[in-house]
Coordinates of C-alpha atoms in Angstrom, one line a residue:
Chain A
Q1 CA 4.8 9.3 15.9
V2 CA 5.9 10.7 12.5
Q3 CA 8.9 9.2 10.7
L4 CA 11.0 10.2 7.5
Q5 CA 12.7 8.1 5.4
E6 CA 15.0 9.2 2.6
S7 CA 15.5 7.3 -0.7
G8 CA 17.0 7.7 -4.1
P9 CA 20.3 6.9 -5.9
G10 CA 23.5 6.6 -3.7
L11 CA 25.6 7.6 -6.8
V12 CA 25.4 10.3 -9.0
E13 CA 27.6 11.3 -12.0
P14 CA 29.0 15.2 -12.4
S15 CA 27.2 17.3 -13.8
E16 CA 24.0 15.3 -13.5
T17 CA 20.9 15.8 -11.5
L18 CA 20.8 14.5 -7.9
S19 CA 17.0 13.4 -7.3
L20 CA 15.9 12.4 -3.2
T21 CA 12.7 11.6 -2.1
C22 CA 11.4 11.8 1.3
T23 CA 8.4 9.6 2.8
V24 CA 6.2 10.5 5.7
S25 CA 4.8 8.0 7.8
G26 CA 2.7 8.2 10.8
G27 CA 1.2 11.7 10.0
S28 CA -0.2 14.0 7.0
I29 CA 2.2 16.1 5.1
S30 CA -0.6 18.5 4.7
T31 CA 0.6 20.5 7.9
Y32 CA 4.2 22.0 8.7
Y33 CA 7.1 22.9 6.7
W34 CA 9.2 20.3 5.4
S35 CA 13.1 20.9 4.9
W36 CA 16.3 19.4 3.5
I37 CA 19.6 19.2 5.2
R38 CA 23.1 17.9 4.0
Q39 CA 26.3 17.1 5.7
P40 CA 29.3 16.8 3.4
P41 CA 32.1 14.1 4.7
G42 CA 33.7 15.8 8.0
K43 CA 32.1 18.7 7.8
G44 CA 29.1 20.5 9.3
L45 CA 25.3 20.7 8.7
E46 CA 24.2 23.0 5.9
W47 CA 20.3 23.7 5.5
I48 CA 19.2 23.5 1.9
G49 CA 15.7 24.8 2.0
Y50 CA 12.4 23.9 2.9
I51 CA 8.5 23.7 1.4
H52 CA 5.6 24.4 3.0
Y53 CA 2.3 22.5 2.7
S54 CA 0.6 25.2 0.9
G55 CA 3.5 24.6 -1.9
S56 CA 5.5 27.9 -1.0
T57 CA 9.6 27.1 -0.8
N58 CA 12.4 28.7 0.7
H59 CA 16.4 28.0 -0.5
N60 CA 19.5 28.4 0.7
P61 CA 20.8 31.3 -1.6
S62 CA 23.8 29.3 -2.5
L63 CA 22.1 26.4 -4.0
T64 CA 19.1 28.3 -5.3
S65 CA 19.9 28.5 -8.8
R66 CA 20.2 24.7 -8.9
L67 CA 17.6 23.4 -6.6
I68 CA 13.9 22.5 -6.8
I69 CA 11.8 21.4 -3.8
S70 CA 8.4 19.6 -4.4
L71 CA 5.6 17.9 -2.5
D72 CA 3.3 15.3 -3.4
T73 CA 0.6 15.2 -1.1
S74 CA -1.0 12.0 -2.7
R75 CA 2.0 10.0 -1.9
N76 CA 2.9 11.9 1.6
Q77 CA 6.3 12.7 0.0
F78 CA 8.2 15.6 -0.8
S79 CA 11.3 15.6 -3.1
L80 CA 14.8 17.4 -3.5
K81 CA 16.1 17.9 -7.1
L82 CA 19.4 19.6 -7.4
S83 CA 21.2 20.2 -10.8
S84 CA 24.6 20.2 -12.1
V85 CA 26.3 18.2 -9.3
T86 CA 29.9 18.3 -8.6
A87 CA 32.0 16.7 -6.1
A88 CA 31.2 19.2 -3.7
D89 CA 27.8 18.1 -3.5
T90 CA 28.7 14.9 -2.0
A91 CA 27.0 14.4 1.4
V92 CA 24.5 12.8 3.7
Y93 CA 21.3 14.2 3.0
F94 CA 18.4 14.4 5.6
C95 CA 14.6 15.5 5.4
A96 CA 13.2 16.7 8.0
R97 CA 9.8 18.2 9.6
G98 CA 9.6 22.0 10.5
S99 CA 11.9 24.8 9.5
P100 CA 13.3 26.6 10.6
I101 CA 13.6 24.3 13.8
P102 CA 13.4 20.6 12.3
D103 CA 11.9 18.6 15.3
T104 CA 12.0 15.1 13.5
W105 CA 14.3 14.0 11.0
G106 CA 15.3 10.9 8.8
Q107 CA 18.4 8.9 9.2
G108 CA 20.2 10.3 6.3
T109 CA 21.0 8.8 2.9
L110 CA 24.8 9.3 1.4
V111 CA 24.5 10.6 -2.2
T112 CA 28.1 10.4 -3.8
V113 CA 29.1 12.6 -6.6
S114 CA 31.3 10.6 -9.0
A115 CA 32.0 9.5 -12.5
Chain B
E1 CA 25.3 34.1 6.8
I2 CA 26.0 33.8 10.5
V3 CA 28.9 31.6 11.2
M4 CA 28.4 29.4 14.5
T5 CA 31.4 28.3 16.2
Q6 CA 31.4 25.2 18.8
S7 CA 33.9 24.6 21.2
P8 CA 35.4 22.0 22.0
A9 CA 35.6 19.9 19.0
T10 CA 35.7 16.9 21.6
L11 CA 35.1 16.4 25.2
S12 CA 35.9 13.2 27.0
V13 CA 33.8 12.7 30.1
S14 CA 33.2 10.2 32.5
P15 CA 29.4 8.5 32.8
G16 CA 28.0 10.6 35.7
E17 CA 29.7 13.7 35.3
R18 CA 28.7 17.4 34.4
T19 CA 30.0 18.8 30.9
T20 CA 29.2 22.3 29.3
L21 CA 29.5 22.7 25.3
S22 CA 29.6 26.4 24.1
C23 CA 28.5 27.6 20.9
R24 CA 29.4 31.1 19.5
A25 CA 27.7 33.2 16.8
S26 CA 29.3 35.7 14.5
Q27 CA 26.7 37.9 15.2
S28 CA 23.7 38.6 17.6
V29 CA 20.9 36.0 16.9
D30 CA 18.8 37.0 20.6
S31 CA 17.8 33.7 21.7
N32 CA 16.7 32.0 18.5
L33 CA 19.1 29.4 18.9
A34 CA 18.1 25.3 18.8
W35 CA 20.4 22.3 20.0
Y36 CA 20.7 18.9 18.8
Q37 CA 22.2 15.5 19.5
H38 CA 23.2 13.0 16.7
K39 CA 24.5 9.3 17.1
P40 CA 26.0 7.7 13.9
G41 CA 23.4 6.2 11.6
Q42 CA 20.5 7.5 13.7
A43 CA 18.4 10.7 12.8
P44 CA 19.5 13.7 14.7
R45 CA 17.5 14.4 17.7
F46 CA 16.1 17.9 18.8
L47 CA 16.5 18.7 22.1
M48 CA 15.7 22.4 22.3
S49 CA 14.8 25.9 21.1
G50 CA 14.3 29.3 22.3
A51 CA 18.2 28.4 23.7
S52 CA 16.8 27.1 26.5
T53 CA 13.5 25.5 25.8
R54 CA 13.6 21.7 26.0
A55 CA 11.6 19.8 23.4
T56 CA 8.8 17.4 24.4
G57 CA 10.5 14.3 25.9
I58 CA 14.0 15.5 26.6
P59 CA 15.3 15.0 30.2
A60 CA 15.6 17.7 32.5
R61 CA 19.5 16.9 33.0
F62 CA 19.7 18.9 29.7
S63 CA 19.6 22.5 29.8
G64 CA 20.8 25.4 27.7
S65 CA 21.3 29.0 28.5
G66 CA 22.6 32.0 26.7
S67 CA 21.5 34.9 24.1
G68 CA 23.1 37.3 21.4
T69 CA 26.3 35.5 20.7
E70 CA 27.4 33.1 23.5
F71 CA 25.3 29.8 24.5
T72 CA 25.9 27.0 26.3
L73 CA 24.3 23.2 26.7
T74 CA 25.1 21.8 29.7
I75 CA 24.5 18.2 30.6
T76 CA 24.3 16.9 34.3
S77 CA 25.2 13.6 35.2
L78 CA 26.0 12.1 31.8
Q79 CA 24.5 8.7 31.1
S80 CA 25.6 6.4 28.4
E81 CA 22.8 7.2 26.0
D82 CA 24.3 10.8 25.7
F83 CA 27.8 10.3 24.2
A84 CA 27.0 11.7 20.7
V85 CA 27.7 14.8 18.9
Y86 CA 25.6 17.9 19.6
Y87 CA 25.4 20.7 17.2
C88 CA 23.9 24.4 17.8
Q89 CA 21.9 26.0 15.3
Q90 CA 20.5 29.7 14.7
Y91 CA 17.5 30.5 13.1
N92 CA 17.5 34.1 13.4
K93 CA 18.4 35.0 9.8
W94 CA 17.9 32.9 6.6
P95 CA 19.9 30.5 6.0
P96 CA 19.5 28.8 9.5
T97 CA 23.1 27.8 10.2
F98 CA 24.8 24.9 12.5
G99 CA 27.8 24.8 14.5
Q100 CA 30.6 22.1 13.3
G101 CA 29.5 20.1 16.3
T102 CA 31.0 19.0 19.5
K103 CA 31.7 15.2 20.1
V104 CA 31.0 14.2 23.5
D105 CA 32.7 10.8 24.0
I106 CA 33.6 8.5 27.1
K107 CA 36.8 9.3 29.1

């Protein structure tokens, strides 16, 4: 069955860009929608955005000015770039298959924004 | 955006018991509601959508109900593997939003 794995730096400095990649195994990325969701410590889940295999995207309006989601079909990966980060962007970041109903998730990766 | 409120924050339940989790939306989401189960260090697990349609492989002891603004997730005869945090999510309006979660722990 399809599996997803997030990867990227666990520590990002304030004002820098947070970059994460999700590697999809056991299935092709050239179908479905692919999503990013995050969970700040002690808080609930927040939808970040999605990308369709066609390349179309949709972002949470609260993040759209800082956000880029992209797809690399040759590597079966999709990526997240969030610019100008602050401590409020510290969270566990999940990648998932599907939008608006993610039916398969990665385990998540903690990203801390700190100097 | 639509605010989802789950109650209670924590439920202490004995194995074998039945339990009901509540989820309320700040405005109607029709039946566009999903539930997820999350255990520490694991990937969240999709349980159901359409408020009551179980995902593939989800045991029948999990059932959902409701529409509009009030929803419930019922777990009959709790098993050891069911102790986890449960989240509801509306997908009626963009962006999809989640509740804060209900933790079901062992009594």
